[in-house]
Amino acid sequence: MSAQSDINKKVFVPRGETMLVAVEVRRRRRTAGRRILQLSTRGGEYATYLCLSVTNRTPPQLLITKVKQFAGSAPFVTRSQWGVDQLRQVNGIDPNKDCPDFDLVFDNTVDQWLCSSSAEKCIFILILYQAYKTYSGGPTGPPVCLRKSCVPARGTEFINCQPKLTGEACTMNLVIYRVKAFFTRLKKRVLAKRPAPRSKGHFSGGIMSNVVQRVTVSVGERGQRLTRAEDQTLELMHKAQQFADTAHKLLSSLSDIKFMTQP
């Protein structure tokens, strides 16, 4: 089961809500006047998901929920939740190219997020924009249900978002980004299964070790061949000496026989 299906089943279905999208995010922080993107590993302290859902009651209410899953803990924990009436601004950061970071400005807080990929961020903004058009009281949707009464809500501004995220071809672009996100996750899984690359020093040490080992084996094999050759030479010398002794004895015997047969 995917993370989105698991979150929807365990968090939103019991509360009478339908989850529209969920993306894994990390905090993005600014230090010393320059933007620092920080992504902790998922296997560390916890994983954070930013979810968009709509209530099943009438009139429907569009909600943005922050859900966390702590390491070693299966259940999902809801940390924060905002209604779309509290959302003042969606900042896509860069209107000219895909990027994984974006900001959400609420009435009382500003959240700076970084998705696991650019495609994940684009999917979230695409669905958020379409849901906002549907449930924001515009020409094609009913008014938003606030906490106590149904009144026209203040608008949400989408800035620094690429035209393909808020244009007419949103459905086609959503399909494209879903495919991109799928291949990005697949690539990460494949890379995660590969062994970690060796360091340069370790690699050099490994090469030298292999060279020394090969030289040692070569010298050992050569020494063994020389030893076998020396043994064979000694054996031949021993056989030659035996042959010479035997020949000498034979010649002596022949000489004795010849001397005895003379008149």
XYZ file of C-alpha atoms in Angstrom:
263
model
C 0.000 0.000 0.000
C 1.343 3.467 -0.920
C 1.864 6.193 1.691
C -1.040 8.248 0.279
C -3.474 5.343 0.471
C -2.301 4.493 3.980
C -2.707 8.096 5.194
C -6.144 8.419 3.626
C -7.335 5.162 5.164
C -5.965 5.752 8.672
C -6.294 9.528 9.066
C -8.966 11.025 6.812
C -11.557 8.294 6.229
C -12.336 7.928 9.971
C -12.924 11.698 10.155
C -15.321 11.764 7.216
C -12.878 13.399 4.812
C -11.520 12.519 1.383
C -7.826 13.114 0.815
C -7.024 14.708 -2.542
C -3.220 14.642 -2.404
C -0.337 14.096 0.027
C 3.320 14.946 -0.507
C 6.329 14.334 1.717
C 7.972 17.616 2.726
C 10.759 19.039 4.861
C 11.271 22.444 6.412
C 13.197 25.013 4.392
C 15.122 27.500 6.482
C 16.965 30.756 5.844
C 20.265 31.574 7.543
C 22.728 34.465 7.162
C 20.841 36.072 4.309
C 21.028 33.072 2.015
C 18.508 30.345 1.419
C 19.519 26.997 2.839
C 17.601 23.932 1.696
C 17.533 21.284 4.382
C 16.320 17.765 3.774
C 16.818 15.274 6.577
C 16.748 11.605 5.731
C 13.413 9.884 6.023
C 14.931 7.198 8.178
C 15.894 9.807 10.810
C 13.505 11.292 13.366
C 10.227 11.464 11.417
C 8.582 11.920 8.033
C 6.243 14.872 7.395
C 3.384 14.836 4.883
C 1.399 17.847 3.715
C -2.117 16.713 2.811
C -5.060 18.342 1.056
C -8.508 16.968 1.895
C -12.194 17.882 1.611
C -14.966 17.049 4.045
C -17.787 14.764 2.920
C -20.495 16.885 4.514
C -22.423 19.683 2.766
C -21.217 22.313 2.165
C -17.743 20.792 1.784
C -14.716 22.305 3.477
C -11.238 22.265 1.975
C -8.494 21.530 4.527
C -4.697 21.471 4.571
C -3.295 19.071 7.170
C 0.227 18.356 8.363
C 0.698 14.674 9.233
C 3.797 13.119 10.784
C 5.046 9.576 11.114
C 7.797 9.073 13.668
C 10.588 6.560 13.179
C 9.694 3.139 14.543
C 6.028 4.109 14.840
C 3.438 2.903 12.352
C 0.505 5.266 13.236
C 0.245 8.688 11.597
C -0.134 11.730 13.855
C -2.002 14.902 12.844
C 0.007 17.945 13.929
C -1.675 21.003 12.346
C -4.706 21.720 10.190
C -5.886 24.841 8.350
C -8.987 25.650 6.365
C -8.596 27.151 2.889
C -10.202 30.315 4.304
C -7.016 30.781 6.364
C -4.728 30.404 3.336
C -3.665 33.825 2.089
C -0.930 32.995 -0.402
C 0.709 30.120 -2.288
C 4.228 31.025 -3.416
C 5.751 28.768 -6.075
C 9.178 30.480 -5.621
C 10.220 30.281 -9.302
C 7.745 31.035 -12.139
C 10.225 30.033 -14.873
C 11.237 26.480 -14.000
C 10.326 23.476 -11.875
C 11.708 23.570 -8.341
C 10.910 21.495 -5.221
C 10.329 24.382 -2.782
C 7.232 26.490 -2.091
C 5.685 28.649 0.645
C 2.216 28.625 2.194
C 1.154 31.860 3.908
C -1.694 31.527 6.434
C -3.315 34.152 8.632
C -1.006 33.506 11.570
C 1.969 31.624 10.142
C 4.217 31.131 7.131
C 5.414 27.630 6.244
C 8.400 27.169 3.944
C 8.467 23.672 2.486
C 10.735 21.531 0.355
C 9.305 18.511 -1.457
C 11.230 15.367 -2.273
C 11.115 16.343 -5.969
C 9.960 19.155 -8.231
C 7.238 16.936 -9.668
C 5.760 16.299 -6.201
C 5.546 20.031 -5.523
C 3.919 20.732 -8.897
C 1.341 17.991 -8.280
C 0.430 19.519 -4.913
C 0.014 23.050 -6.310
C -1.940 21.805 -9.347
C -4.465 19.927 -7.205
C -4.601 22.720 -4.618
C -5.370 25.285 -7.323
C -8.094 23.158 -8.930
C -9.651 22.348 -5.544
C -9.517 26.008 -4.557
C -11.373 26.976 -7.737
C -13.984 24.314 -7.016
C -14.563 25.055 -3.329
C -13.720 28.772 -3.028
C -17.102 30.251 -3.959
C -16.073 31.134 -7.497
C -18.226 30.804 -10.624
C -17.992 27.007 -10.591
C -18.060 26.252 -6.866
C -20.013 26.904 -3.651
C -18.869 29.237 -0.867
C -16.342 27.911 1.628
C -17.732 26.706 4.949
C -15.917 28.600 7.686
C -15.773 27.566 11.328
C -19.170 28.998 12.301
C -20.993 30.038 9.131
C -20.842 29.879 5.348
C -19.691 33.254 4.038
C -17.629 34.337 1.046
C -14.007 33.795 1.980
C -11.106 36.065 1.280
C -9.186 35.072 -1.808
C -5.970 33.064 -1.908
C -3.199 34.458 -4.085
C -1.075 32.140 -6.200
C 2.227 33.886 -6.995
C 5.486 32.799 -8.683
C 3.707 29.715 -10.027
C 4.356 28.526 -13.546
C 1.439 29.076 -15.978
C 1.162 25.322 -16.525
C 0.244 24.919 -12.841
C -2.667 27.355 -12.968
C -3.577 27.371 -16.683
C -6.230 25.642 -18.721
C -4.218 22.458 -19.402
C -3.934 21.517 -15.718
C -5.332 18.008 -16.198
C -2.781 17.065 -18.861
C 0.071 18.641 -16.870
C -1.053 16.730 -13.780
C -0.724 13.430 -15.665
C 2.748 14.427 -16.873
C 3.911 15.346 -13.380
C 2.521 12.132 -11.908
C 4.593 10.162 -14.423
C 7.681 12.238 -13.558
C 7.120 11.700 -9.844
C 6.739 7.946 -10.374
C 10.041 7.655 -12.253
C 11.781 9.878 -9.676
C 10.665 7.578 -6.849
C 11.656 4.522 -8.890
C 15.116 5.974 -9.528
C 15.615 6.705 -5.830
C 14.639 3.150 -4.911
C 17.101 1.723 -7.432
C 19.903 3.989 -6.195
C 19.096 3.126 -2.571
C 19.694 -0.567 -3.301
C 23.154 0.053 -4.762
C 26.171 -0.385 -2.439
C 27.767 2.817 -1.192
C 30.739 3.979 -3.330
C 34.173 3.576 -1.801
C 36.179 6.628 -0.840
C 39.162 7.688 -2.945
C 41.667 6.642 -0.305
C 39.957 3.302 0.164
C 39.806 2.848 -3.586
C 43.542 3.604 -3.958
C 44.354 1.317 -1.065
C 42.257 -1.398 -2.676
C 44.151 -1.030 -5.968
C 47.541 -1.200 -4.249
C 46.408 -4.179 -2.231
C 45.298 -5.966 -5.402
C 48.589 -5.167 -7.136
C 50.640 -6.437 -4.197
C 48.504 -9.541 -3.994
C 48.906 -10.245 -7.698
C 52.696 -9.709 -7.531
C 52.912 -11.980 -4.495
C 50.938 -14.690 -6.237
C 53.029 -14.306 -9.395
C 56.298 -14.516 -7.465
C 55.011 -17.499 -5.541
C 53.985 -19.299 -8.711
C 57.363 -18.534 -10.291
C 59.149 -19.823 -7.209
C 57.101 -22.990 -7.327
C 58.006 -23.504 -10.986
C 61.714 -22.936 -10.224
C 61.528 -25.386 -7.348
C 59.917 -28.019 -9.568
C 62.572 -27.403 -12.240
C 65.378 -27.788 -9.706
C 63.839 -31.014 -8.397
C 63.552 -32.388 -11.916
C 67.181 -31.418 -12.648
C 68.406 -33.153 -9.508
C 66.373 -36.224 -10.396
C 67.862 -36.314 -13.891
C 71.367 -35.867 -12.479
C 70.753 -38.735 -10.060
C 69.481 -40.978 -12.867
C 72.418 -40.012 -15.043
C 74.819 -40.914 -12.245
C 73.062 -44.253 -11.782
C 73.347 -44.900 -15.527
C 77.031 -44.027 -15.491
C 77.696 -46.325 -12.525
C 75.783 -49.150 -14.189
C 77.680 -48.635 -17.461
C 80.992 -48.605 -15.633
C 80.154 -51.829 -13.819
C 79.085 -53.408 -17.123
C 82.345 -52.416 -18.822
C 84.349 -53.822 -15.892
C 82.479 -57.108 -16.110
C 83.111 -57.377 -19.838
C 86.798 -56.683 -19.338
C 87.058 -59.450 -16.711
C 85.269 -61.913 -18.981
C 87.605 -61.064 -21.909
C 90.722 -61.506 -19.715
C 89.548 -64.894 -18.485
C 88.878 -66.230 -21.968
C 92.331 -65.403 -23.346
C 94.701 -68.483 -23.888
